[in-house]
Amino acid sequence: MPQLDLSVSSVDLTRALCDIPSVSGDETPLADAIHDALRGHDHLELFRDGDTIVARTDLGRPQRVAIAGHIDTVPINGNVPTRDIEIDGEPYLWGRGTVDMKAGVAVQLHLAAALADPRVDITWMWYDHEEVDASQNGLNRLSQNRPDLFAADFAILGEPSNGEVEGGCNGTLRVIVRTHGVRAHSARAWIGENAIHAAAPVLERLARYRPRDVAVEGLVYREGLNAVRIGGGIAGNVIPDACEVEVNYRFAPSRSVEKAVAHVRNVFEGFEVELTDASAGARPGLDAPLAQEFVQAVGAVPQPKYGWTDVARFSALGIPAVNYGPGDPHLAHHDEERVAVAQIEAVERGLRAWLSPS
Amino acid sequence: MPQLDLSVSSVDLTRALCDIPSVSGDETPLADAIHDALRGHDHLELFRDGDTIVARTDLGRPQRVAIAGHIDTVPINGNVPTRDIEIDGEPYLWGRGTVDMKAGVAVQLHLAAALADPRVDITWMWYDHEEVDASQNGLNRLSQNRPDLFAADFAILGEPSNGEVEGGCNGTLRVIVRTHGVRAHSARAWIGENAIHAAAPVLERLARYRPRDVAVEGLVYREGLNAVRIGGGIAGNVIPDACEVEVNYRFAPSRSVEKAVAHVRNVFEGFEVELTDASAGARPGLDAPLAQEFVQAVGAVPQPKYGWTDVARFSALGIPAVNYGPGDPHLAHHDEERVAVAQIEAVERGLRAWLSPS
């Protein structure tokens, strides 16, 4: 079993975590190593659910914070092991997982081991299967198997946010908009009815749609309504009888899933619309006192999070939650995924400043 | 080797031909059987090129007619062997190839054997690989290997035409119309540019396009411009950077390929248009004296042929050519492919009346 030393710097620990491959579904060796490395830290109570590890302090503090990160990555593409590189004289760690999100996990693991006496009780959570279908998500599974572990006043998710505090997240839903026609040989097209032509107004409505900018608790969320896939056609000489446009709607956290679905149905009025998946957004929750203290302690100007993240799971449980982690989210899943060493150090400093006894 | 008796009725011969499977690429057993059955008919000179068989009279007649049919079929789908069925009291032969086009070939083979003294010289052609890519077409191959065999004043192709004379055929071409964009995560769509949305005007122009009806030598050809396929998209959370619409244009034989391509480029002005294949149409050629005699002899009112057929190959060689064969073209390739026995007999009567010495 690979060994992890949580006392090394967060940067060295990032490198070590990335060099233990943990593509979704293959997290066990890394989960084993994390579990093993945490044993022997007497201030932490350990729980395990599959490849999700929970470490809790129980110091009787009046407030408790959940701090979480996923340990899986998208598939490796020639970018493991990690390499030390420099860009414009600045050091980076390059490789799969450096951004999404082993640097964040490294900071958390290092602080979990180091902070025996934090000013709030902490429930650390490292979970599996975040990069795949939501039904497999380890945090979701844990919330069903051990809801008691989700007692918290505030939550921080270490998703890459360039070391900024990103509040809440947009909701997301997907629909299939379908058109129908009648198949015929294209030499006698007038016998049929062209389903691809019938999709013209669908694309036209998408093209002229102007997404909203919505202020929620002081942060401005940009929405988006986009075709992400289109398909139709049988053969080069057949009038197609079906066309499908898959549409993704990203909506501000002030809009419920129900209202979001109604909006999309309204946009495509007159067409068959099938909802295929939907996840509510998360309000930034920055009006919570703990959140305000946190923002002040790390010296950040909160930004909205556009992408959907697991903060929405905490939010749905009534726990205000923010994203805070090293790494540029634009480089997540990228073959040239890389994190600035300085960002890892800054996030560690930020979290440490806030969690240390005052 | 299966045996064929060309002296049986065209109906019985149709059944026998259909029961020797000859899906494109597997025509050899049938070609062997045809070649063997024609041997010993002293009025016919035989040629073979791969699985294409040519049988020629050489009676010194002032005029020569080419009469052709393909011997391959589309794949069998539980519809061989042939069955005798009745619909509304009318007898049919049911099964793969009955329409497209072994009934036509049967009439031709029967008459080739029977008519030792026709009023015109005849070049009979039975060829392979019509139902697949044009580059494999046996008639095309023969025209390159033995151009001398294509000396003719008029040509009849036995493609199913419901026993009507269908003159010429529409041309056909295909283009890919492409739009481009910039890939981005759909949570931050404003960073990207949606190539599917950019295809809205392409579909809109197709939807509002009004195809022409064009009179050529007294026959009215209906044109058509249709999307036959559309595709685009990478994943459910990615703004697509490319979208492709495949468009099929069927154009009247009075329009050249060059003019047809120019027309399509004009329709999609402002978009990337790639021509993927094009075949010229064929003028009906019904003003040729032999064609007029033929139409009169079979007692037909000529119709335009909408689908592209190999008459265009004869037409391109300067030989007026028509389609004339038993079977409803709408049932070609159909799993319920079937031909009315009466149509086989009518086409045999028609051809015999015209070809017999006056």
XYZ file of C-alpha atoms in Angstrom, chain A residues 15-355:
341
model
C 2.531 15.624 -5.634
C 2.238 12.437 -3.555
C -1.574 12.337 -3.909
C -1.434 12.864 -7.661
C 1.082 10.065 -8.045
C -1.403 7.596 -6.553
C -3.817 7.286 -9.512
C -7.463 7.431 -8.438
C -9.628 7.710 -11.529
C -13.316 7.419 -10.542
C -14.000 3.807 -9.602
C -10.369 3.138 -8.709
C -10.078 5.241 -5.560
C -9.464 2.374 -3.107
C -5.629 2.501 -2.980
C -5.728 6.255 -2.332
C -8.594 5.956 0.174
C -6.631 3.215 1.971
C -3.513 5.409 2.084
C -5.485 8.401 3.413
C -7.227 6.303 6.043
C -3.930 4.794 7.126
C -2.139 8.158 7.284
C -4.873 9.659 9.499
C -4.742 6.847 12.031
C -2.754 7.814 15.067
C -3.914 11.429 15.056
C -5.714 11.283 18.367
C -7.722 14.497 17.818
C -9.510 12.861 14.896
C -12.327 10.350 14.966
C -12.337 8.311 11.708
C -15.235 6.927 9.700
C -15.207 5.109 6.404
C -18.001 4.505 3.920
C -16.730 2.738 0.814
C -13.897 4.928 -0.412
C -15.131 7.985 1.453
C -13.150 8.883 4.565
C -14.444 11.173 7.305
C -12.237 12.610 10.085
C -13.896 14.588 12.876
C -12.723 16.633 15.807
C -14.993 16.519 18.829
C -13.748 19.351 21.015
C -17.158 20.622 22.146
C -16.815 23.850 20.172
C -20.085 25.779 19.755
C -19.722 25.645 15.982
C -18.847 22.982 13.466
C -17.548 23.330 9.911
C -17.570 20.656 7.225
C -14.576 20.789 4.881
C -14.731 18.437 1.940
C -12.997 17.389 -1.235
C -13.247 14.557 -3.729
C -10.323 12.221 -4.239
C -11.155 10.886 -7.702
C -10.004 12.349 -11.002
C -11.053 12.149 -14.608
C -9.044 9.640 -16.676
C -5.291 10.057 -16.914
C -3.996 11.046 -20.336
C -0.212 10.740 -20.177
C -0.161 13.298 -17.360
C 0.850 11.136 -14.393
C 3.325 11.183 -12.659
C 3.294 14.811 -11.634
C 6.026 17.103 -12.963
C 7.481 20.298 -11.550
C 7.380 22.947 -14.259
C 7.875 26.718 -14.465
C 5.785 29.202 -16.414
C 7.113 32.759 -16.623
C 9.436 31.964 -13.734
C 6.582 30.745 -11.530
C 6.637 27.173 -10.220
C 3.710 24.861 -11.011
C 2.799 21.268 -10.357
C 1.687 19.739 -13.648
C -0.400 16.580 -14.001
C -3.805 14.930 -13.659
C -5.522 15.924 -10.448
C -3.274 18.860 -9.576
C -6.213 21.253 -10.114
C -9.249 19.000 -9.774
C -8.715 18.585 -6.894
C -5.818 16.929 -5.186
C -4.092 20.220 -4.293
C -7.227 21.146 -2.348
C -7.355 17.718 -0.736
C -3.638 17.977 0.156
C -4.171 21.292 1.957
C -7.114 19.768 3.836
C -5.265 16.573 4.800
C -2.216 18.515 5.921
C -4.326 20.833 8.105
C -6.481 17.965 9.444
C -3.334 16.363 10.787
C -1.699 19.615 11.904
C -4.589 21.421 13.621
C -5.243 19.469 16.807
C -6.903 22.455 18.480
C -8.977 24.400 15.880
C -11.302 27.216 16.922
C -14.315 25.351 15.520
C -15.025 21.662 15.404
C -14.280 20.298 11.951
C -15.742 17.417 9.966
C -13.268 16.647 7.191
C -14.678 14.641 4.280
C -12.783 13.085 1.371
C -15.039 11.308 -1.034
C -15.140 9.177 -4.149
C -16.947 9.252 -7.508
C -17.413 12.975 -7.977
C -16.350 13.003 -11.647
C -19.008 10.538 -12.777
C -22.763 10.171 -12.707
C -24.336 11.881 -9.691
C -25.953 8.604 -8.622
C -22.484 7.284 -7.687
C -21.319 10.404 -5.829
C -19.661 9.474 -2.521
C -20.804 12.624 -0.704
C -24.372 11.912 -1.710
C -24.044 8.287 -0.570
C -22.568 9.401 2.747
C -25.416 11.847 3.324
C -27.819 8.933 2.998
C -25.834 6.376 5.018
C -24.634 8.758 7.744
C -26.800 11.884 7.854
C -25.532 12.456 11.412
C -22.099 13.328 10.001
C -23.637 16.251 8.124
C -24.403 18.282 11.238
C -22.538 21.541 10.472
C -23.008 25.315 10.552
C -20.982 26.025 7.453
C -19.220 24.051 4.739
C -16.197 24.615 2.558
C -15.641 22.599 -0.581
C -12.061 22.607 -1.855
C -12.996 22.731 -5.567
C -10.578 24.835 -7.616
C -11.490 28.512 -7.373
C -8.125 30.134 -8.073
C -7.780 30.621 -4.315
C -10.840 32.885 -4.313
C -13.969 32.318 -2.296
C -16.714 31.352 -4.720
C -20.161 31.394 -3.202
C -22.939 28.951 -4.057
C -23.371 27.741 -7.583
C -25.722 27.903 -10.525
C -28.257 25.140 -10.958
C -28.153 22.995 -14.057
C -30.670 20.993 -16.026
C -30.757 19.230 -19.341
C -33.628 18.612 -21.711
C -34.022 16.894 -25.049
C -36.089 18.903 -27.512
C -37.470 16.572 -30.167
C -38.974 17.112 -33.568
C -40.737 14.487 -35.611
C -41.357 13.946 -39.290
C -42.102 11.239 -41.797
C -39.401 9.134 -43.407
C -39.207 8.999 -47.206
C -36.675 8.526 -49.975
C -34.979 11.875 -50.579
C -35.692 11.502 -54.308
C -39.386 11.893 -53.400
C -39.050 14.240 -50.446
C -42.606 15.580 -50.786
C -43.926 12.228 -49.560
C -42.077 12.718 -46.250
C -41.691 15.454 -43.686
C -38.235 16.626 -42.688
C -37.672 16.534 -38.904
C -34.326 18.346 -39.183
C -35.971 21.255 -40.987
C -38.603 21.230 -38.248
C -35.837 21.920 -35.718
C -35.044 25.300 -37.312
C -37.139 27.272 -34.780
C -35.479 25.383 -31.894
C -32.034 26.582 -32.975
C -33.384 29.997 -33.825
C -34.808 30.445 -30.297
C -31.502 29.307 -28.804
C -29.520 31.650 -31.033
C -31.557 34.712 -30.092
C -31.937 33.816 -26.378
C -30.360 36.400 -24.089
C -29.364 34.833 -20.748
C -29.950 36.745 -17.510
C -27.423 38.102 -15.049
C -28.990 37.599 -11.623
C -27.813 39.163 -8.366
C -28.203 36.787 -5.422
C -27.042 37.984 -2.016
C -24.704 40.445 -3.650
C -23.137 38.068 -6.166
C -24.048 38.200 -9.834
C -24.734 34.833 -11.442
C -24.602 34.541 -15.221
C -27.068 32.114 -16.685
C -26.795 30.221 -19.954
C -29.049 28.248 -22.296
C -27.149 26.157 -24.787
C -27.505 23.324 -27.242
C -24.830 20.844 -26.262
C -25.708 18.185 -28.806
C -27.777 17.738 -31.921
C -28.468 14.623 -33.923
C -30.744 13.392 -36.637
C -30.742 11.480 -39.903
C -30.777 7.924 -41.163
C -28.877 7.799 -44.428
C -27.732 10.085 -47.202
C -30.887 9.441 -49.242
C -33.583 9.377 -46.558
C -35.747 12.232 -45.275
C -35.200 12.051 -41.493
C -38.182 11.407 -39.258
C -36.586 12.547 -35.996
C -34.188 15.176 -34.696
C -32.999 15.726 -31.135
C -31.440 18.808 -29.623
C -29.959 18.392 -26.155
C -30.077 21.670 -24.269
C -28.291 22.577 -21.042
C -29.720 25.375 -18.907
C -27.553 26.888 -16.173
C -29.685 28.957 -13.855
C -29.094 31.294 -10.922
C -29.519 29.757 -7.456
C -32.473 32.055 -6.797
C -34.492 30.024 -9.323
C -35.892 26.674 -8.221
C -35.576 23.592 -10.400
C -39.345 23.659 -10.972
C -39.254 27.282 -12.143
C -36.203 26.559 -14.280
C -37.938 23.638 -15.978
C -41.026 25.765 -16.568
C -38.847 28.469 -18.112
C -37.216 26.028 -20.532
C -40.584 24.532 -21.471
C -41.782 28.033 -22.138
C -38.813 28.829 -24.378
C -39.525 25.703 -26.439
C -43.289 26.017 -26.392
C -44.853 23.954 -29.149
C -42.076 21.350 -29.081
C -41.699 18.036 -27.277
C -39.400 18.669 -24.289
C -38.076 15.826 -22.144
C -36.271 16.642 -18.893
C -33.276 14.312 -18.521
C -31.596 15.659 -15.378
C -31.706 18.616 -13.039
C -29.755 19.827 -10.027
C -30.717 22.832 -7.954
C -28.185 25.602 -7.525
C -26.891 26.781 -4.163
C -27.360 30.268 -2.755
C -24.009 31.801 -1.761
C -24.900 31.652 1.940
C -22.438 34.463 2.635
C -24.767 36.156 5.093
C -24.103 33.345 7.610
C -21.891 34.711 10.438
C -19.346 31.901 10.050
C -19.174 32.575 6.322
C -18.500 36.261 6.961
C -15.747 35.457 9.420
C -14.262 33.022 6.953
C -14.270 35.515 4.085
C -12.661 38.118 6.311
C -10.028 35.715 7.628
C -8.882 34.601 4.199
C -9.002 38.182 2.932
C -11.133 37.368 -0.103
C -13.698 39.217 -2.202
C -16.351 36.574 -2.812
C -17.175 35.645 -6.389
C -20.100 33.679 -7.764
C -19.446 30.063 -8.784
C -20.895 29.340 -12.210
C -20.306 25.620 -12.433
C -22.436 23.232 -10.413
C -20.513 21.720 -7.493
C -21.289 19.642 -4.429
C -21.796 22.857 -2.402
C -25.365 22.419 -3.638
C -25.654 19.219 -1.578
C -24.752 21.108 1.593
C -27.003 23.958 0.596
C -29.895 21.526 0.122
C -29.291 20.350 3.704
C -29.544 23.951 4.895
C -25.802 24.376 5.376
C -24.310 27.520 3.820
C -21.367 26.422 1.683
C -18.635 27.979 -0.438
C -15.963 26.771 -2.835
C -12.385 27.564 -1.842
C -9.438 25.789 -3.365
C -6.218 26.213 -5.325
C -6.171 25.876 -9.095
C -7.716 27.509 -12.138
C -11.055 25.792 -12.866
C -10.459 26.345 -16.592
C -7.580 23.868 -16.370
C -9.635 21.150 -14.674
C -9.859 18.025 -16.912
C -7.349 19.658 -19.246
C -4.450 17.558 -20.521
C -2.175 20.404 -19.383
C -3.780 20.523 -15.934
C -1.414 22.395 -13.586
C -1.596 24.357 -10.362
C 0.537 27.293 -9.229
C 2.536 26.296 -6.173
C 1.856 29.751 -4.716
C -1.912 29.100 -4.828
C -1.578 25.887 -2.839
C 0.411 27.785 -0.212
C -2.038 30.710 -0.182
C -5.064 28.466 0.364
C -3.256 26.652 3.144
C -2.443 30.020 4.775
C -6.043 31.172 4.384
C -7.615 28.085 5.916
C -5.004 27.930 8.662
C -5.544 31.585 9.588
C -9.257 31.048 9.963
C -9.139 27.687 11.744
